[in-house]
Every structure is written in structure tokens, then in C-alpha cells.
Coordinates of C-alpha atoms in Angstrom, one line a residue:
M366 CA 0.0 0.0 0.0
A367 CA 1.4 3.4 -1.0
Q368 CA 1.9 6.1 1.6
I369 CA 0.2 9.4 1.0
T370 CA 0.3 12.9 2.4
L371 CA -2.6 14.7 4.1
I372 CA -3.5 16.7 0.9
E373 CA -3.5 13.4 -1.0
A374 CA -5.8 11.9 1.6
V375 CA -8.3 14.7 1.1
T376 CA -8.3 14.0 -2.6
Q377 CA -8.6 10.3 -2.0
A378 CA -11.6 10.8 0.3
L379 CA -13.4 13.2 -2.1
A380 CA -12.8 10.8 -5.0
Y381 CA -14.1 7.8 -3.0
E382 CA -17.3 9.5 -1.9
M383 CA -18.0 11.0 -5.4
A384 CA -17.6 7.5 -6.9
H385 CA -20.0 6.0 -4.4
D386 CA -22.6 8.8 -4.0
D387 CA -23.9 10.7 -7.1
S388 CA -25.3 13.4 -4.8
V389 CA -21.8 14.6 -3.8
V390 CA -20.6 17.6 -5.7
V391 CA -17.5 19.8 -5.3
L392 CA -17.4 23.6 -5.9
G393 CA -15.1 26.5 -5.4
E394 CA -12.6 28.8 -6.9
D395 CA -10.2 26.9 -9.3
V396 CA -11.2 23.5 -7.9
G397 CA -11.9 22.1 -11.4
V398 CA -9.4 22.8 -14.2
N399 CA -6.5 23.7 -11.8
G400 CA -7.3 21.1 -9.2
G401 CA -7.4 23.7 -6.4
V402 CA -4.7 26.1 -5.2
F403 CA -3.1 23.2 -3.2
R404 CA -4.2 20.5 -5.7
A405 CA -6.7 19.0 -3.3
T406 CA -9.1 18.4 -6.1
Q407 CA -6.6 17.5 -8.8
G408 CA -8.0 15.1 -11.3
L409 CA -11.6 15.1 -10.0
Q410 CA -13.1 17.2 -12.8
E411 CA -11.5 14.9 -15.4
K412 CA -13.0 11.9 -13.7
F413 CA -16.4 13.2 -12.7
G414 CA -17.1 16.0 -15.1
E415 CA -17.9 19.7 -15.0
L416 CA -21.3 19.2 -13.6
R417 CA -20.0 17.6 -10.4
V418 CA -16.7 19.6 -10.0
L419 CA -17.7 23.2 -10.5
D420 CA -15.3 26.1 -11.0
T421 CA -17.1 29.1 -9.5
P422 CA -16.5 32.9 -9.8
L423 CA -14.2 34.6 -7.2
D424 CA -17.2 35.2 -4.9
E425 CA -17.2 33.5 -1.5
T426 CA -20.7 34.7 -0.7
T427 CA -22.2 33.1 -3.7
I428 CA -20.2 29.9 -3.2
A429 CA -21.7 29.6 0.4
G430 CA -25.2 30.5 -0.7
V431 CA -25.2 28.0 -3.6
T432 CA -23.9 25.4 -1.2
V433 CA -26.7 25.9 1.2
G434 CA -29.3 25.7 -1.6
L435 CA -27.8 22.5 -3.0
A436 CA -27.7 20.8 0.4
A437 CA -31.3 21.9 1.3
Q438 CA -32.5 20.3 -2.0
G439 CA -30.9 16.9 -1.4
M440 CA -27.4 17.3 -2.8
K441 CA -24.2 16.8 -0.7
P442 CA -22.0 19.8 -1.7
V443 CA -18.4 20.1 -0.6
A444 CA -17.4 23.7 -1.0
E445 CA -13.8 25.0 -0.8
A446 CA -12.7 28.3 0.6
Q447 CA -9.3 28.8 -1.0
F448 CA -7.9 29.9 2.3
E449 CA -9.5 30.0 5.8
G450 CA -9.0 33.8 5.8
F451 CA -11.3 34.1 2.8
I452 CA -14.2 32.5 4.7
Y453 CA -15.5 35.7 6.3
P454 CA -17.9 36.6 3.4
M455 CA -19.3 33.0 3.7
M456 CA -20.2 33.4 7.3
E457 CA -23.6 35.0 6.8
Q458 CA -24.9 32.1 4.8
I459 CA -23.2 29.6 7.1
A460 CA -24.3 31.1 10.4
C461 CA -27.7 32.4 9.4
H462 CA -28.9 29.6 7.1
A463 CA -26.8 26.4 7.0
A464 CA -26.6 26.2 10.8
R465 CA -30.2 27.1 11.4
L466 CA -32.3 25.3 8.7
R467 CA -32.8 22.1 10.7
N468 CA -34.1 24.1 13.7
R469 CA -35.9 26.7 11.6
T470 CA -37.9 24.0 9.7
R471 CA -38.3 21.7 12.8
G472 CA -36.2 19.0 11.0
R473 CA -38.0 19.2 7.7
I474 CA -34.9 20.5 5.9
T475 CA -31.3 19.6 6.7
V476 CA -28.1 20.9 5.2
P477 CA -25.6 18.0 4.6
A478 CA -22.8 20.3 3.4
V479 CA -19.1 20.6 4.0
W480 CA -17.0 23.7 3.8
R481 CA -13.3 22.8 3.4
A482 CA -10.7 25.5 4.1
P483 CA -6.9 25.3 4.1
W484 CA -6.2 26.6 7.7
G485 CA -3.4 28.2 9.6
G486 CA 0.1 29.6 9.1
G487 CA 3.6 28.2 8.6
I488 CA 3.8 28.4 4.8
R489 CA 5.3 31.9 4.4
A490 CA 2.1 33.5 3.2
P491 CA 0.5 36.9 3.9
E492 CA -2.1 37.5 6.6
H493 CA -5.4 36.4 5.0
H494 CA -3.6 33.2 3.8
S495 CA -2.5 32.2 7.3
E496 CA -5.6 32.7 9.5
A497 CA -6.5 30.3 12.4
N498 CA -10.0 31.4 13.4
E499 CA -11.7 28.1 14.1
H500 CA -13.1 29.6 17.3
L501 CA -15.4 31.9 15.3
F502 CA -17.4 28.8 14.3
T503 CA -17.3 26.8 17.5
N504 CA -19.8 29.3 19.0
I505 CA -22.4 28.7 16.3
P506 CA -25.0 26.1 17.3
G507 CA -25.8 23.7 14.5
L508 CA -22.3 23.5 13.1
R509 CA -19.7 20.8 13.5
V510 CA -16.1 22.0 13.4
V511 CA -13.5 19.4 12.4
M512 CA -9.8 19.6 12.0
P513 CA -7.6 16.6 11.0
S514 CA -4.0 16.2 12.1
S515 CA -2.7 13.4 9.9
P516 CA -3.4 11.8 6.5
A517 CA -5.4 8.9 8.0
R518 CA -7.6 11.2 10.1
A519 CA -8.0 13.5 7.1
Y520 CA -9.4 10.7 5.0
G521 CA -11.6 9.2 7.7
L522 CA -13.0 12.4 9.1
L523 CA -13.7 13.9 5.7
L524 CA -15.7 10.8 4.7
A525 CA -17.7 11.2 7.9
A526 CA -18.2 14.9 7.4
I527 CA -19.6 14.4 3.8
R528 CA -21.9 11.7 5.1
D529 CA -23.1 13.8 8.1
P530 CA -26.7 15.1 7.7
D531 CA -25.7 18.5 9.1
P532 CA -23.2 21.2 8.1
V533 CA -19.5 20.7 8.8
M534 CA -16.6 23.1 8.8
F535 CA -13.6 21.1 7.8
F536 CA -10.4 23.0 8.4
E537 CA -7.2 21.5 6.9
P538 CA -3.9 22.5 8.4
K539 CA -1.9 23.4 5.3
R540 CA 1.4 23.5 7.1
I541 CA 1.3 19.7 7.3
Y542 CA -0.4 19.1 3.9
R543 CA 2.9 17.5 2.6
Q544 CA 4.9 17.3 5.8
Y545 CA 4.8 13.5 6.1
K546 CA 3.2 10.4 4.6
E547 CA 1.5 7.4 6.0
E548 CA -0.5 4.4 4.7
V549 CA -4.2 5.2 4.3
P550 CA -6.3 2.4 2.9
D551 CA -8.8 3.7 0.3
D552 CA -11.6 1.5 1.8
G553 CA -14.3 4.1 2.5
E554 CA -14.0 3.5 6.3
A555 CA -15.0 6.7 8.1
L556 CA -13.7 7.8 11.5
P557 CA -16.2 8.8 14.1
L558 CA -17.0 12.5 14.5
D559 CA -17.4 14.1 18.0
V560 CA -14.5 12.0 19.4
C561 CA -11.1 12.9 20.7
F562 CA -8.2 10.7 19.8
V563 CA -5.7 9.8 22.5
L564 CA -2.4 9.6 20.6
R565 CA -0.1 8.9 23.5
D566 CA -0.8 7.6 27.0
G567 CA 0.7 9.4 30.0
T568 CA 0.4 9.9 33.7
D569 CA 1.9 13.3 34.7
V570 CA 0.4 15.9 32.3
T571 CA -2.3 16.1 29.6
I572 CA -1.5 18.0 26.4
V573 CA -4.7 18.9 24.5
T574 CA -4.4 20.2 21.0
W575 CA -5.7 19.9 17.4
G576 CA -4.6 20.4 13.8
A577 CA -1.0 21.2 12.9
Q578 CA 0.0 21.6 16.6
V579 CA -0.4 17.8 17.2
K580 CA 3.2 17.6 15.7
E581 CA 4.6 20.0 18.3
A582 CA 2.6 18.3 21.1
L583 CA 4.0 14.8 20.3
E584 CA 7.5 16.2 20.0
A585 CA 7.1 17.9 23.4
A586 CA 6.0 14.6 24.8
D587 CA 9.2 13.0 23.6
E588 CA 11.3 15.7 25.1
L589 CA 9.4 15.5 28.4
A590 CA 9.8 11.7 28.4
A591 CA 13.6 12.2 28.2
D592 CA 13.3 14.1 31.5
G593 CA 11.2 11.4 33.1
I594 CA 7.8 13.2 32.6
S595 CA 5.0 11.2 31.2
A596 CA 2.7 13.2 28.9
E597 CA -0.6 12.2 27.5
V598 CA -1.4 13.7 24.1
I599 CA -5.0 14.2 23.0
D600 CA -6.0 15.3 19.5
V601 CA -9.4 17.0 19.8
A602 CA -10.2 16.5 16.1
T603 CA -13.9 17.5 16.4
L604 CA -13.9 20.8 18.3
T605 CA -17.7 21.0 18.4
P606 CA -19.5 19.0 19.6
L607 CA -16.6 18.6 22.0
D608 CA -15.8 15.2 23.5
F609 CA -15.0 16.7 26.9
D610 CA -15.3 13.3 28.6
T611 CA -12.1 12.1 27.1
I612 CA -10.2 15.2 28.2
A613 CA -11.7 15.1 31.7
E614 CA -10.9 11.4 32.1
S615 CA -7.3 12.2 31.2
V616 CA -7.0 15.2 33.6
Q617 CA -8.5 13.1 36.4
K618 CA -5.5 10.8 35.8
T619 CA -2.7 13.3 35.3
G620 CA -3.9 16.3 37.4
R621 CA -2.4 18.8 34.9
C622 CA -3.3 20.1 31.5
V623 CA -1.6 22.1 28.8
I624 CA -3.8 23.3 25.9
V625 CA -2.1 24.2 22.6
H626 CA -3.6 26.0 19.7
E627 CA -2.5 28.4 16.9
A628 CA -5.3 30.9 17.2
P629 CA -4.9 34.0 19.3
K630 CA -5.1 33.3 23.1
T631 CA -8.0 35.6 24.1
A632 CA -11.3 33.8 23.5
G633 CA -9.6 31.0 21.6
F634 CA -11.2 27.5 21.8
G635 CA -8.6 26.6 24.5
A636 CA -10.4 29.1 26.8
E637 CA -13.6 27.0 26.6
I638 CA -11.7 23.8 27.4
A639 CA -9.9 25.5 30.3
A640 CA -13.2 26.9 31.6
R641 CA -14.9 23.5 31.6
L642 CA -11.9 22.0 33.4
A643 CA -12.3 24.7 36.1
E644 CA -16.1 24.0 36.3
E645 CA -16.1 20.2 36.2
C646 CA -12.6 19.1 37.2
M647 CA -11.4 21.6 39.8
Y648 CA -10.7 19.0 42.4
D649 CA -8.7 16.9 40.0
L650 CA -6.3 19.7 39.0
L651 CA -3.0 19.8 40.8
A652 CA -1.9 23.0 39.0
P653 CA -3.5 25.8 37.0
V654 CA -4.3 25.0 33.3
E655 CA -1.6 26.3 30.9
R656 CA -2.3 27.6 27.4
V657 CA 0.3 27.8 24.7
T658 CA -1.2 29.7 21.8
G659 CA -0.7 32.3 19.1
F660 CA -0.6 35.9 20.3
D661 CA -3.3 38.5 20.3
T662 CA -2.1 40.0 17.1
H663 CA -2.5 39.3 13.4
I664 CA -0.1 36.6 12.3
P665 CA 3.1 38.3 11.2
L666 CA 4.9 38.0 7.9
F667 CA 7.3 35.1 7.3
R668 CA 10.3 36.5 9.2
L669 CA 8.4 36.3 12.5
E670 CA 5.8 33.7 11.6
M671 CA 7.4 30.8 13.3
K672 CA 7.9 32.9 16.5
Y673 CA 4.2 33.4 16.5
L674 CA 3.2 29.8 16.2
P675 CA 3.3 27.5 19.3
S676 CA 6.7 25.7 19.4
T677 CA 7.8 22.5 21.0
E678 CA 9.9 24.5 23.4
R679 CA 7.0 26.5 24.6
V680 CA 4.9 23.4 25.1
V681 CA 7.7 21.7 27.1
A682 CA 8.1 24.8 29.3
A683 CA 4.4 25.0 30.0
A684 CA 4.2 21.3 30.9
K685 CA 7.2 21.8 33.3
R686 CA 5.5 24.8 34.9
T687 CA 2.5 22.6 35.8
L688 CA 4.8 20.1 37.4
A689 CA 6.6 22.9 39.3
A690 CA 3.3 24.4 40.5
S691 CA 2.3 21.1 42.2

């Protein structure tokens, strides 16, 4: 079995679902002839035709509105925002219609749509091409927010997102699009949504993260292990609905928690996890919850970009502070 990258896993999942479900269509800017700006849809128009892989105008508002309409009438559209920072014009259609139609019609109309967006920094791109604003969507009832961290999870979670009867925001960490490869069977086997994945067992501290920062979290766990500190690493994967039980169970065991995310610190999704730990796990905590995040600024240009993103060193230092505090 050949090994593939995360971006190839996305292509593989789209191709599988389109081959097995005629209601699945792909639409967005340059997704057809060019195969997408990152080549996530490369070859799909040639295989499935122009009626199922639609090149749209450079108009995010229209892309989002058409996606809602298609889904409400029984199709399963997968729309692409070229970059997560281009998604703001789509938010009115997503928040006011896609997320509400099931409730608004008392279940008569659902919106089985997926919005894919290359997410985050780390590729030496300017500001709107490097956004990490997943927290803007986690506060909208009716949406699922999903972010894979590996080729296998990208394949399985995207299949599950397309098959879900409700709208899903699917953010793809572009920094790790081609960072490494792994074997991903093209068997149509979806992974469960609404579930955290425990990637490494530990007893001293819990590191909670998602997306591209899983790499730094696992590297930090290796460094901590060299110092005799056992770190458990949790990939949240589905931010909303959040599988808080898995996080709470881990913190009950370790007594300490470090939350790592790329978005700015203030009101980032890590704040929600920290608040729930304070509400529900106060007596299990042996130290204050630490957050390792981006800063409360726009992401800088490439000379300072990697200083902005959470690093392995910052995660290790935060974990050691929780040990020192207790």
C-alpha cells in the first residue's frame, strides 16, 4: 500500500465519496481545471465531469449560498474556501442559514454540506492566507467544526463529514499538507466525529491540541519523556461538539493540563476547554491549566511567523510549569 500525504488523503476521500454517491458535488474557486490552489481536487473534474466539480467565480458569498441551496434540496456539496482567511464573506450564509435550517424547519430541511478550508500559518504566506480562526465557528449552534492532524484522520474524518446530515466546517492544516506520509487504505472507512483521539498515554500531564499543533505536542511529549515526565497527548479532532469526557478522564489521571492552539489566546477555543476544566474538574487539578497559543495580534509575515506559532519548546516549558506548581 502506497503512503500518501494529508492533501492526497483529502483528494482520495473526495474521489471515493463521489464515486459511491452521485449526490456529492465539489465547488469552489479553481477546484476544477486547476485542481485547487493546493491541488486537493486535482483530477476530480476529469474523472467526474464539470457538472460535479464546479469552478465558481471569485465570490465566496455566492459559493456559500449555492452550497446551502444545493444541500437543502438533497445534494451533498463540498465547498472550498481557497484559504481560511477568505471565509468571512461566507459566514452570513453559514451562520444564518446552514446552521439554522434544521431548527428553523423543525427538521423538515437539513443541510448536509461541508465547507473545506486550508487553515493556519507556517507556509510563508501573507495574513489572509494564514488565518487560524476556528473559534469563530465553535460558538455557532448547528455546526460541526472538524480539524484533522494526519493523512489517516483527514481521510476518515472527511468521509464522515460528507456523510453527516448537518453542516460541517472542515479545516485542513496546510502547514502539514505535505509534511509526512502514512499508509491510508482507500476502503471508505470513516472515522467517528465528535470523538477525541488519545495519541499517547501518559500519567503526569495532559496535552490537549488539534490540527497542525499535534506535531509539536508529540515532539514535546518525547522531550518530556527524556526528562522522566509522562505526557498524555489528545487530538481533539472535532472541536464542536466537544468530546469533553475524554479530556476530563485524562486530567483526572494526570492532574495537569496544557492546551495548545495556533489561534490568538483571548477567547480561543482553548479558553472554553480551560473553563470547563475549572467548572467540572477543579478538584482533580494539581496545577493551573496552561495555554500555549498564538498571540493576540495578526499573524506576522514570514520572518516572524514561526515565532508566533506555538513551538515544541513553549509546550515543554508550559508542561514543566504545571509540574513545578504542584
